[in-house]
Short mmCIF file of C-alpha atoms in Angstrom, two decimals:
data_model
loop_
_atom_site.label_atom_id
_atom_site.label_comp_id
_atom_site.label_asym_id
_atom_site.label_seq_id
_atom_site.Cartn_x
_atom_site.Cartn_y
_atom_site.Cartn_z
CA MET F 1 -33.72 27.56 -43.36
CA MET F 2 -36.11 26.02 -40.92
CA ALA F 3 -35.33 26.93 -37.23
CA TYR F 4 -35.53 24.15 -34.63
CA PRO F 5 -36.45 24.80 -30.91
CA ARG F 6 -33.53 24.79 -28.47
CA ASP F 7 -35.14 21.86 -26.56
CA CYS F 8 -35.18 19.86 -29.86
CA ILE F 9 -31.63 20.53 -30.53
CA ASN F 10 -30.57 19.65 -26.99
CA TYR F 11 -32.54 16.38 -27.23
CA LEU F 12 -30.86 15.47 -30.58
CA ILE F 13 -27.54 16.13 -28.97
CA ILE F 14 -28.16 13.84 -26.13
CA ILE F 15 -29.44 11.00 -28.45
CA LEU F 16 -26.21 11.54 -30.50
CA MET F 17 -23.97 11.26 -27.56
CA ILE F 18 -25.82 8.13 -26.27
CA ASN F 19 -25.25 6.51 -29.66
CA ILE F 20 -21.62 7.46 -29.65
CA ILE F 21 -21.06 6.17 -26.07
CA THR F 22 -22.87 2.88 -26.99
CA VAL F 23 -20.70 2.16 -29.90
CA ALA F 24 -17.55 3.30 -28.18
CA CYS F 25 -18.22 0.85 -25.23
CA GLN F 26 -18.44 -2.19 -27.53
CA PRO F 27 -15.40 -4.45 -27.27
CA GLN F 28 -12.71 -3.40 -29.90
CA ILE F 29 -10.49 -5.94 -31.66
CA PRO F 30 -6.89 -4.59 -31.41
CA ALA F 31 -5.21 -4.07 -34.86
CA SER F 32 -2.47 -6.74 -33.92
CA ARG F 33 -4.97 -9.59 -33.61
CA THR F 34 -6.45 -11.24 -36.76
CA SER F 35 -9.96 -12.65 -36.90
CA ASN F 36 -10.62 -16.15 -38.17
CA ILE F 37 -13.98 -16.91 -40.04
CA LYS F 38 -15.61 -19.93 -38.60
CA LEU F 39 -18.88 -20.05 -40.46
CA LEU F 40 -20.60 -18.49 -43.43
CA SER F 41 -24.24 -18.17 -44.31
CA ALA F 42 -25.27 -16.80 -47.73
CA ILE F 43 -28.84 -15.75 -48.66
CA PHE F 44 -29.03 -14.83 -52.32
CA ARG F 45 -31.74 -14.06 -55.05
CA HIS F 46 -31.92 -16.06 -58.24
CA GLY F 47 -30.72 -14.72 -61.57
CA ASP F 48 -32.61 -12.90 -64.40
CA ARG F 49 -35.68 -14.75 -65.49
CA THR F 50 -38.48 -14.82 -67.92
CA PRO F 51 -41.92 -13.33 -66.82
CA ASP F 52 -44.08 -15.85 -64.81
CA ASN F 53 -47.63 -16.46 -65.69
CA ASN F 54 -48.54 -17.39 -62.26
CA GLY F 55 -51.87 -15.48 -62.08
CA HIS F 56 -50.31 -12.34 -60.72
CA GLU F 57 -47.55 -11.06 -63.00
CA MET F 58 -48.59 -10.78 -66.75
CA TYR F 59 -51.30 -8.28 -67.61
CA PRO F 60 -54.06 -8.12 -70.40
CA LYS F 61 -52.25 -5.52 -72.48
CA ASP F 62 -48.81 -7.07 -72.06
CA PRO F 63 -47.22 -7.35 -75.52
CA ASN F 64 -45.73 -10.67 -74.34
CA LEU F 65 -49.04 -12.08 -73.05
CA ASN F 66 -48.94 -15.07 -75.48
CA ASN F 67 -45.22 -15.49 -75.49
CA ASN F 68 -44.11 -18.70 -73.79
CA PHE F 69 -40.48 -17.72 -74.14
CA TYR F 70 -39.58 -21.06 -75.85
CA PRO F 71 -37.39 -22.85 -75.14
CA LEU F 72 -36.80 -21.52 -71.69
CA GLY F 73 -40.43 -21.37 -70.53
CA LEU F 74 -42.15 -19.11 -68.12
CA GLY F 75 -40.54 -18.09 -64.73
CA GLN F 76 -37.27 -19.71 -65.88
CA LEU F 77 -33.61 -18.44 -65.70
CA THR F 78 -32.31 -16.68 -68.86
CA HIS F 79 -28.88 -17.07 -70.11
CA LYS F 80 -27.98 -13.78 -68.61
CA GLY F 81 -29.33 -14.93 -65.18
CA LYS F 82 -27.40 -18.26 -65.38
CA ASN F 83 -24.29 -16.27 -66.05
CA ARG F 84 -24.95 -13.92 -63.25
CA GLU F 85 -25.50 -16.69 -60.83
CA TYR F 86 -22.33 -18.59 -61.92
CA GLU F 87 -20.45 -15.27 -61.41
CA LEU F 88 -21.84 -15.01 -57.95
CA GLY F 89 -20.29 -18.20 -57.21
CA LEU F 90 -16.87 -17.03 -58.69
CA HIS F 91 -17.31 -13.90 -56.44
CA LEU F 92 -17.97 -15.97 -53.24
CA ARG F 93 -14.90 -18.11 -54.13
CA GLU F 94 -12.82 -15.05 -54.58
CA GLN F 95 -13.89 -13.38 -51.29
CA TYR F 96 -13.69 -16.62 -49.09
CA ASN F 97 -11.18 -18.80 -50.85
CA GLU F 98 -8.78 -19.02 -47.91
CA PHE F 99 -11.60 -20.17 -45.49
CA LEU F 100 -13.43 -22.53 -47.91
CA GLY F 101 -10.15 -24.18 -49.13
CA ASP F 102 -9.75 -25.54 -52.76
CA ILE F 103 -11.29 -28.97 -52.31
CA TYR F 104 -14.98 -29.52 -52.00
CA GLU F 105 -15.90 -31.88 -49.12
CA SER F 106 -19.62 -32.84 -48.65
CA LYS F 107 -19.45 -32.24 -44.88
CA ALA F 108 -18.52 -28.60 -45.42
CA LEU F 109 -21.74 -27.45 -47.08
CA ILE F 110 -25.47 -27.50 -46.81
CA ALA F 111 -27.25 -26.09 -49.84
CA ARG F 112 -30.85 -25.30 -49.86
CA SER F 113 -33.35 -23.61 -52.12
CA THR F 114 -37.10 -22.81 -52.43
CA ASP F 115 -39.15 -25.00 -54.62
CA TYR F 116 -38.84 -23.01 -57.80
CA ASP F 117 -37.00 -24.03 -60.94
CA ARG F 118 -35.16 -20.69 -61.03
CA THR F 119 -33.85 -20.90 -57.34
CA LYS F 120 -32.89 -24.59 -57.84
CA MET F 121 -30.98 -23.81 -60.93
CA SER F 122 -29.46 -20.67 -59.44
CA LEU F 123 -28.13 -22.83 -56.63
CA GLN F 124 -26.54 -25.35 -58.95
CA LEU F 125 -24.82 -22.42 -60.94
CA VAL F 126 -23.49 -20.74 -57.74
CA LEU F 127 -22.01 -24.02 -56.70
CA ALA F 128 -20.50 -24.55 -60.16
CA GLY F 129 -18.73 -21.22 -59.70
CA LEU F 130 -17.88 -21.77 -56.04
CA TYR F 131 -16.64 -25.38 -56.36
CA PRO F 132 -14.98 -26.31 -59.54
CA PRO F 133 -13.45 -29.71 -59.08
CA GLN F 134 -9.72 -29.72 -58.22
CA GLY F 135 -7.16 -32.68 -58.20
CA ASP F 136 -8.64 -36.05 -57.67
CA LEU F 137 -12.14 -34.58 -57.90
CA ILE F 138 -11.78 -33.86 -61.51
CA TRP F 139 -13.74 -36.71 -63.13
CA ASN F 140 -13.95 -35.28 -66.75
CA LYS F 141 -11.12 -33.21 -68.04
CA ASN F 142 -13.40 -31.70 -70.53
CA LEU F 143 -16.06 -30.57 -67.93
CA LEU F 144 -14.69 -28.78 -64.95
CA TRP F 145 -17.84 -29.21 -63.02
CA GLN F 146 -18.90 -31.64 -60.25
CA PRO F 147 -22.27 -32.66 -58.92
CA ILE F 148 -23.13 -31.35 -55.49
CA PRO F 149 -26.29 -32.22 -53.45
CA THR F 150 -28.97 -29.62 -52.84
CA HIS F 151 -32.13 -29.65 -50.84
CA TYR F 152 -35.49 -28.13 -50.76
CA LEU F 153 -38.95 -28.45 -49.26
CA PRO F 154 -42.22 -28.16 -51.23
CA SER F 155 -43.59 -24.55 -50.84
CA TYR F 156 -46.56 -25.70 -48.42
CA ALA F 157 -44.04 -27.24 -46.13
CA ASP F 158 -41.29 -24.54 -46.26
CA VAL F 159 -41.54 -22.29 -43.33
CA LEU F 160 -37.84 -21.38 -43.33
CA MET F 161 -37.62 -19.86 -46.76
CA ILE F 162 -41.25 -18.90 -47.39
CA PRO F 163 -42.58 -17.90 -43.98
CA GLU F 164 -44.70 -15.16 -45.30
CA GLU F 165 -47.28 -17.78 -46.43
CA CYS F 166 -47.95 -18.74 -42.79
CA PRO F 167 -51.25 -17.97 -41.16
CA LYS F 168 -49.77 -15.99 -38.25
CA TYR F 169 -47.81 -13.75 -40.64
CA LEU F 170 -50.83 -13.33 -43.00
CA GLU F 171 -53.11 -12.33 -40.12
CA LYS F 172 -50.72 -9.64 -38.84
CA PHE F 173 -50.00 -8.47 -42.41
CA ASN F 174 -53.64 -8.13 -43.28
CA ASN F 175 -54.29 -6.20 -40.08
CA ILE F 176 -51.54 -3.71 -41.09
CA LEU F 177 -53.24 -3.28 -44.67
CA ASN F 178 -56.55 -2.64 -43.05
CA SER F 179 -55.09 -0.12 -40.56
CA THR F 180 -56.02 3.56 -40.77
CA GLU F 181 -52.27 4.56 -41.07
CA VAL F 182 -51.62 2.18 -44.07
CA GLN F 183 -54.99 3.08 -45.71
CA GLU F 184 -53.93 6.76 -45.53
CA ILE F 185 -50.51 5.85 -47.15
CA MET F 186 -52.30 3.98 -49.94
CA SER F 187 -54.49 6.86 -50.71
CA ASP F 188 -51.37 8.65 -51.80
CA PHE F 189 -50.94 6.03 -54.53
CA SER F 190 -54.54 5.98 -55.71
CA GLU F 191 -53.78 8.10 -58.92
CA LEU F 192 -50.84 5.99 -59.75
CA MET F 193 -52.83 2.76 -59.39
CA THR F 194 -55.53 4.26 -61.45
CA ASN F 195 -53.20 5.17 -64.37
CA LEU F 196 -51.50 1.67 -64.19
CA THR F 197 -54.95 -0.01 -64.39
CA ARG F 198 -55.72 1.99 -67.44
CA ILE F 199 -52.41 1.38 -69.21
CA THR F 200 -52.09 -2.35 -68.36
CA GLY F 201 -55.77 -3.43 -68.45
CA LYS F 202 -55.14 -5.17 -65.13
CA ASN F 203 -57.07 -4.06 -61.93
CA ILE F 204 -54.17 -2.47 -59.84
CA THR F 205 -55.58 -1.78 -56.42
CA LYS F 206 -52.94 -2.70 -53.92
CA SER F 207 -49.08 -2.53 -53.24
CA GLN F 208 -48.90 -6.20 -54.15
CA ASP F 209 -50.18 -5.59 -57.57
CA MET F 210 -47.69 -2.91 -58.26
CA TYR F 211 -44.95 -5.35 -56.92
CA TYR F 212 -45.82 -7.89 -59.45
CA LEU F 213 -46.06 -5.44 -62.36
CA TYR F 214 -42.71 -4.08 -61.46
CA HIS F 215 -41.09 -7.40 -61.49
CA THR F 216 -42.78 -8.41 -64.79
CA LEU F 217 -41.26 -5.18 -66.40
CA ASP F 218 -37.97 -6.04 -64.83
CA ALA F 219 -37.89 -9.55 -66.34
CA GLU F 220 -38.92 -8.11 -69.79
CA LYS F 221 -36.42 -5.41 -69.62
CA SER F 222 -33.61 -7.83 -68.84
CA LEU F 223 -34.80 -10.10 -71.79
CA GLY F 224 -34.96 -7.04 -74.20
CA ALA F 225 -38.53 -7.94 -74.70
CA THR F 226 -41.14 -5.32 -75.81
CA ILE F 227 -42.54 -3.00 -73.19
CA LEU F 228 -45.49 -0.68 -73.62
CA ASP F 229 -44.13 2.77 -74.50
CA GLU F 230 -46.41 4.24 -71.83
CA LEU F 231 -44.97 2.12 -69.12
CA LYS F 232 -41.38 3.23 -69.78
CA ALA F 233 -42.16 6.41 -67.86
CA TYR F 234 -43.15 4.27 -64.81
CA HIS F 235 -40.30 1.67 -64.84
CA PRO F 236 -37.60 1.13 -63.74
CA ASN F 237 -36.99 4.47 -61.98
CA GLY F 238 -40.45 6.14 -62.35
CA PRO F 239 -43.49 6.21 -60.12
CA LEU F 240 -43.72 2.37 -60.11
CA LEU F 241 -40.62 2.01 -58.27
CA GLU F 242 -42.07 3.99 -55.34
CA GLY F 243 -44.95 1.47 -55.30
CA VAL F 244 -42.83 -1.54 -55.17
CA LEU F 245 -40.71 0.00 -52.40
CA LEU F 246 -43.82 0.70 -50.57
CA HIS F 247 -44.65 -3.01 -50.71
CA TYR F 248 -41.17 -3.87 -49.24
CA GLU F 249 -41.94 -1.45 -46.39
CA LEU F 250 -45.30 -2.87 -45.81
CA ILE F 251 -44.26 -6.68 -45.64
CA ASN F 252 -41.68 -5.70 -43.04
CA PHE F 253 -43.74 -2.90 -41.52
CA ASN F 254 -43.01 -3.63 -37.84
CA ASP F 255 -41.03 -6.00 -35.56
CA ASP F 256 -43.98 -8.50 -35.36
CA LEU F 257 -43.90 -8.91 -39.28
CA ILE F 258 -40.12 -8.94 -39.48
CA LYS F 259 -39.99 -11.52 -36.72
CA LEU F 260 -42.34 -13.87 -38.68
CA ASN F 261 -40.58 -13.04 -42.01
CA GLY F 262 -36.72 -12.67 -42.05
CA GLY F 263 -36.59 -13.47 -38.33
CA VAL F 264 -37.33 -17.09 -39.11
CA LEU F 265 -34.22 -17.47 -41.31
CA LEU F 266 -32.01 -15.26 -38.95
CA ARG F 267 -33.10 -17.53 -35.98
CA LYS F 268 -31.82 -20.59 -37.96
CA ILE F 269 -28.52 -18.82 -38.82
CA THR F 270 -28.00 -17.78 -35.26
CA GLU F 271 -28.58 -21.21 -34.02
CA ASN F 272 -26.01 -22.54 -36.52
CA MET F 273 -23.55 -19.89 -35.19
CA LYS F 274 -24.30 -20.77 -31.58
CA ALA F 275 -23.56 -24.49 -32.44
CA VAL F 276 -20.07 -23.45 -33.84
CA LYS F 277 -19.48 -21.42 -30.69
CA GLU F 278 -20.56 -24.26 -28.48
CA ASN F 279 -18.65 -26.84 -30.57
CA THR F 280 -21.83 -28.77 -31.32
CA MET F 281 -21.80 -28.03 -35.07
CA ALA F 282 -21.26 -31.01 -37.38
CA GLU F 283 -17.57 -31.45 -37.94
CA GLY F 284 -16.04 -29.55 -40.84
CA ARG F 285 -19.12 -27.56 -41.61
CA LYS F 286 -18.30 -24.28 -43.08
CA LEU F 287 -21.04 -22.92 -45.40
CA PHE F 288 -24.79 -22.70 -45.54
CA LEU F 289 -26.28 -21.54 -48.85
CA PHE F 290 -29.87 -20.33 -49.15
CA SER F 291 -31.11 -19.85 -52.70
CA GLY F 292 -34.31 -17.85 -52.81
CA HIS F 293 -35.85 -14.58 -54.00
CA GLU F 294 -35.45 -10.88 -53.58
CA THR F 295 -37.94 -10.84 -50.74
CA ASN F 296 -35.55 -13.34 -48.84
CA VAL F 297 -32.74 -10.83 -49.37
CA ALA F 298 -35.00 -7.89 -48.18
CA ALA F 299 -36.30 -9.86 -45.35
CA ILE F 300 -33.06 -10.86 -43.78
CA LEU F 301 -31.60 -7.24 -44.31
CA ASN F 302 -34.70 -6.06 -42.43
CA ALA F 303 -34.14 -8.59 -39.66
CA LEU F 304 -30.60 -7.47 -39.26
CA ASP F 305 -31.77 -3.75 -39.27
CA VAL F 306 -29.59 -2.81 -42.14
CA TYR F 307 -32.11 -2.50 -45.03
CA GLU F 308 -32.02 0.56 -46.99
CA LEU F 309 -34.92 1.08 -49.26
CA HIS F 310 -34.16 -0.70 -52.63
CA VAL F 311 -35.11 -3.57 -54.80
CA PRO F 312 -32.65 -6.42 -54.19
CA GLN F 313 -31.20 -7.07 -57.61
CA TYR F 314 -30.74 -10.42 -59.42
CA SER F 315 -27.94 -12.43 -57.83
CA SER F 316 -27.75 -10.00 -54.85
CA CYS F 317 -26.51 -11.84 -51.63
CA VAL F 318 -26.33 -11.37 -47.98
CA VAL F 319 -23.35 -13.10 -46.27
CA ILE F 320 -23.41 -13.42 -42.48
CA GLU F 321 -19.83 -14.25 -41.18
CA LEU F 322 -18.95 -15.67 -37.78
CA HIS F 323 -15.53 -14.69 -36.68
CA GLU F 324 -13.37 -15.89 -33.80
CA VAL F 325 -10.71 -13.74 -32.17
CA ASP F 326 -8.99 -14.98 -28.98
CA ASN F 327 -11.90 -17.37 -28.03
CA SER F 328 -14.43 -14.33 -28.56
CA TYR F 329 -16.94 -14.54 -31.35
CA TYR F 330 -18.10 -11.80 -33.52
CA VAL F 331 -20.67 -11.36 -36.50
CA LYS F 332 -20.03 -9.56 -39.67
CA VAL F 333 -22.46 -8.71 -42.50
CA ASN F 334 -21.45 -8.48 -46.06
CA TYR F 335 -23.80 -7.54 -48.98
CA PHE F 336 -23.23 -8.46 -52.55
CA ARG F 337 -25.29 -6.09 -54.63
CA GLY F 338 -25.40 -8.22 -57.71
CA ILE F 339 -25.82 -5.07 -59.85
CA PRO F 340 -23.26 -3.77 -59.65
CA ALA F 341 -21.17 -6.94 -58.74
CA GLU F 342 -19.50 -5.72 -55.64
CA PHE F 343 -19.47 -6.39 -51.98
CA LYS F 344 -20.18 -3.91 -49.10
CA THR F 345 -19.91 -4.41 -45.42
CA LEU F 346 -22.98 -3.34 -43.54
CA THR F 347 -22.86 -2.35 -39.91
CA ILE F 348 -25.57 -3.34 -37.56
CA PRO F 349 -27.00 -0.30 -35.69
CA GLY F 350 -25.50 -0.07 -32.13
CA CYS F 351 -22.52 -2.37 -33.14
CA GLU F 352 -19.22 -2.22 -35.02
CA GLU F 353 -18.58 -4.00 -38.35
CA LEU F 354 -17.46 -6.92 -36.18
CA CYS F 355 -20.30 -7.16 -33.79
CA PRO F 356 -19.69 -9.12 -30.50
CA PHE F 357 -21.85 -12.17 -30.66
CA ASP F 358 -23.65 -11.59 -27.35
CA ARG F 359 -24.41 -8.08 -28.46
CA PHE F 360 -25.71 -9.40 -31.77
CA ILE F 361 -28.06 -11.71 -29.98
CA GLU F 362 -29.24 -8.80 -27.91
CA LEU F 363 -29.79 -6.50 -30.84
CA THR F 364 -31.74 -9.16 -32.90
CA ALA F 365 -33.78 -10.55 -29.85
CA PRO F 366 -36.98 -8.41 -30.89
CA VAL F 367 -37.16 -10.04 -34.17
CA THR F 368 -36.29 -13.59 -33.16
CA PRO F 369 -39.26 -15.81 -33.24
CA THR F 370 -40.11 -18.37 -30.57
CA ASP F 371 -41.01 -22.00 -30.95
CA ASP F 372 -44.69 -20.93 -30.85
CA ASP F 373 -44.11 -18.26 -33.51
CA LEU F 374 -42.77 -20.93 -35.87
CA LYS F 375 -45.86 -23.09 -35.71
CA CYS F 376 -47.37 -22.88 -39.15
CA ASP F 377 -49.92 -24.77 -41.11
CA LYS F 378 -50.23 -23.46 -44.49
CA PHE F 379 -53.19 -25.61 -45.39
CA GLN F 380 -55.26 -23.10 -43.25
CA THR F 381 -54.54 -20.23 -45.63
CA ALA F 382 -56.57 -19.58 -48.80
CA LEU F 383 -53.44 -20.30 -50.94
CA TYR F 384 -53.40 -23.94 -49.91
CA ARG F 385 -56.59 -24.77 -48.36
CA ASP F 386 -58.25 -26.00 -51.63
CA LYS F 387 -55.21 -27.91 -52.61
CA GLN F 388 -54.67 -29.87 -49.49
CA ASP F 389 -56.42 -33.24 -50.63
CA LYS F 390 -54.52 -33.15 -53.88
CA ILE F 391 -51.12 -32.20 -52.36
CA LEU F 392 -51.41 -34.84 -49.61
CA ASN F 393 -52.73 -37.53 -51.98
CA LYS F 394 -49.97 -36.90 -54.39
CA ASN F 395 -47.24 -37.10 -51.75
CA PHE F 396 -48.94 -40.20 -50.17
CA GLN F 397 -48.84 -41.80 -53.80
CA PHE F 398 -45.18 -40.72 -54.36
CA THR F 399 -44.35 -42.34 -50.85
CA LEU F 400 -45.89 -45.61 -51.85
CA VAL F 401 -44.14 -45.65 -55.32
CA LYS F 402 -40.91 -44.86 -53.68
CA GLN F 403 -41.07 -47.73 -51.41
CA PHE F 404 -41.29 -50.19 -54.25
CA ILE F 405 -38.44 -48.60 -56.39
#
């Protein structure tokens, strides 16, 4: 057993005592008092999908390279994924039924997704499970479903849900990738990337390449599609998992990156909670739904400082709850893992499960972006620069047509 110097042990004891005192000094809710949920914000990943031939995922030696997965198509929800998202809606209904009430009211809900078919469809499926029509809202006895409006922005304009495409984030991320520290970390993966390059026929040179390969194999495994035998030793729990987990670490490497990634959505959620606290929230508003990707789930968990290294599964969902107890407000975080389908309460470091709102603001301040941080023109990036004229012209034409319909 390794022996530690006495000074080191004393230091650890002092740190432990400080943490204990910090937590002990947090306001406690007496057992005799009950908390009332005042607002819910849920951020979730889409369901199981087909591989996406977006220029990043499929690889030259992929047995499914020429498979368009008819009739679903590429990058689309599978039946398994549809069921999983619908079941997420059922789980949210079961967990929060008393607060949400049985009857859907349009004023109670804002539902938003990214501009991907799979996230738009996932949002509709969650809503179908969450809000089946009741009473006078049943419009077809043979179809216990009701239409509910949802919203999205095109990716080039979506700073809230896809902030990692913004120039400020990309600049800081590239600086991290080029740092000596990260270059040394990446050198530990050089043999793995060389082997993956040989097996797949694709040039695997960075963590993002391993990330896309992992999710391609995840999609194919969920489908029951053919996977190269040699890759089965790397996925889902082999060396490739270490590569994809490294990528999640790198994209949230420090507070600056977290602030410009998950911090963007966290700021919006915090503003909504403040509006409830200050009685300026739209009357009757109860729920905000954000349908996105596993990167959104990992990003918000990092912003809350509760991320444990893992790949967020299909239909995984972070629920941020605002509670009121005797005119005081608290924040609680629940995590629905998706696979397995169970909720787990997460405790923000330095707080109780029910974290006093002011303490929550204090703890998340280092990763809360300013107005200047939020300024983002994606047309300045390589991803959109060459598409600017086409996108803007298309939107201009759409606006003109819309005026005459």
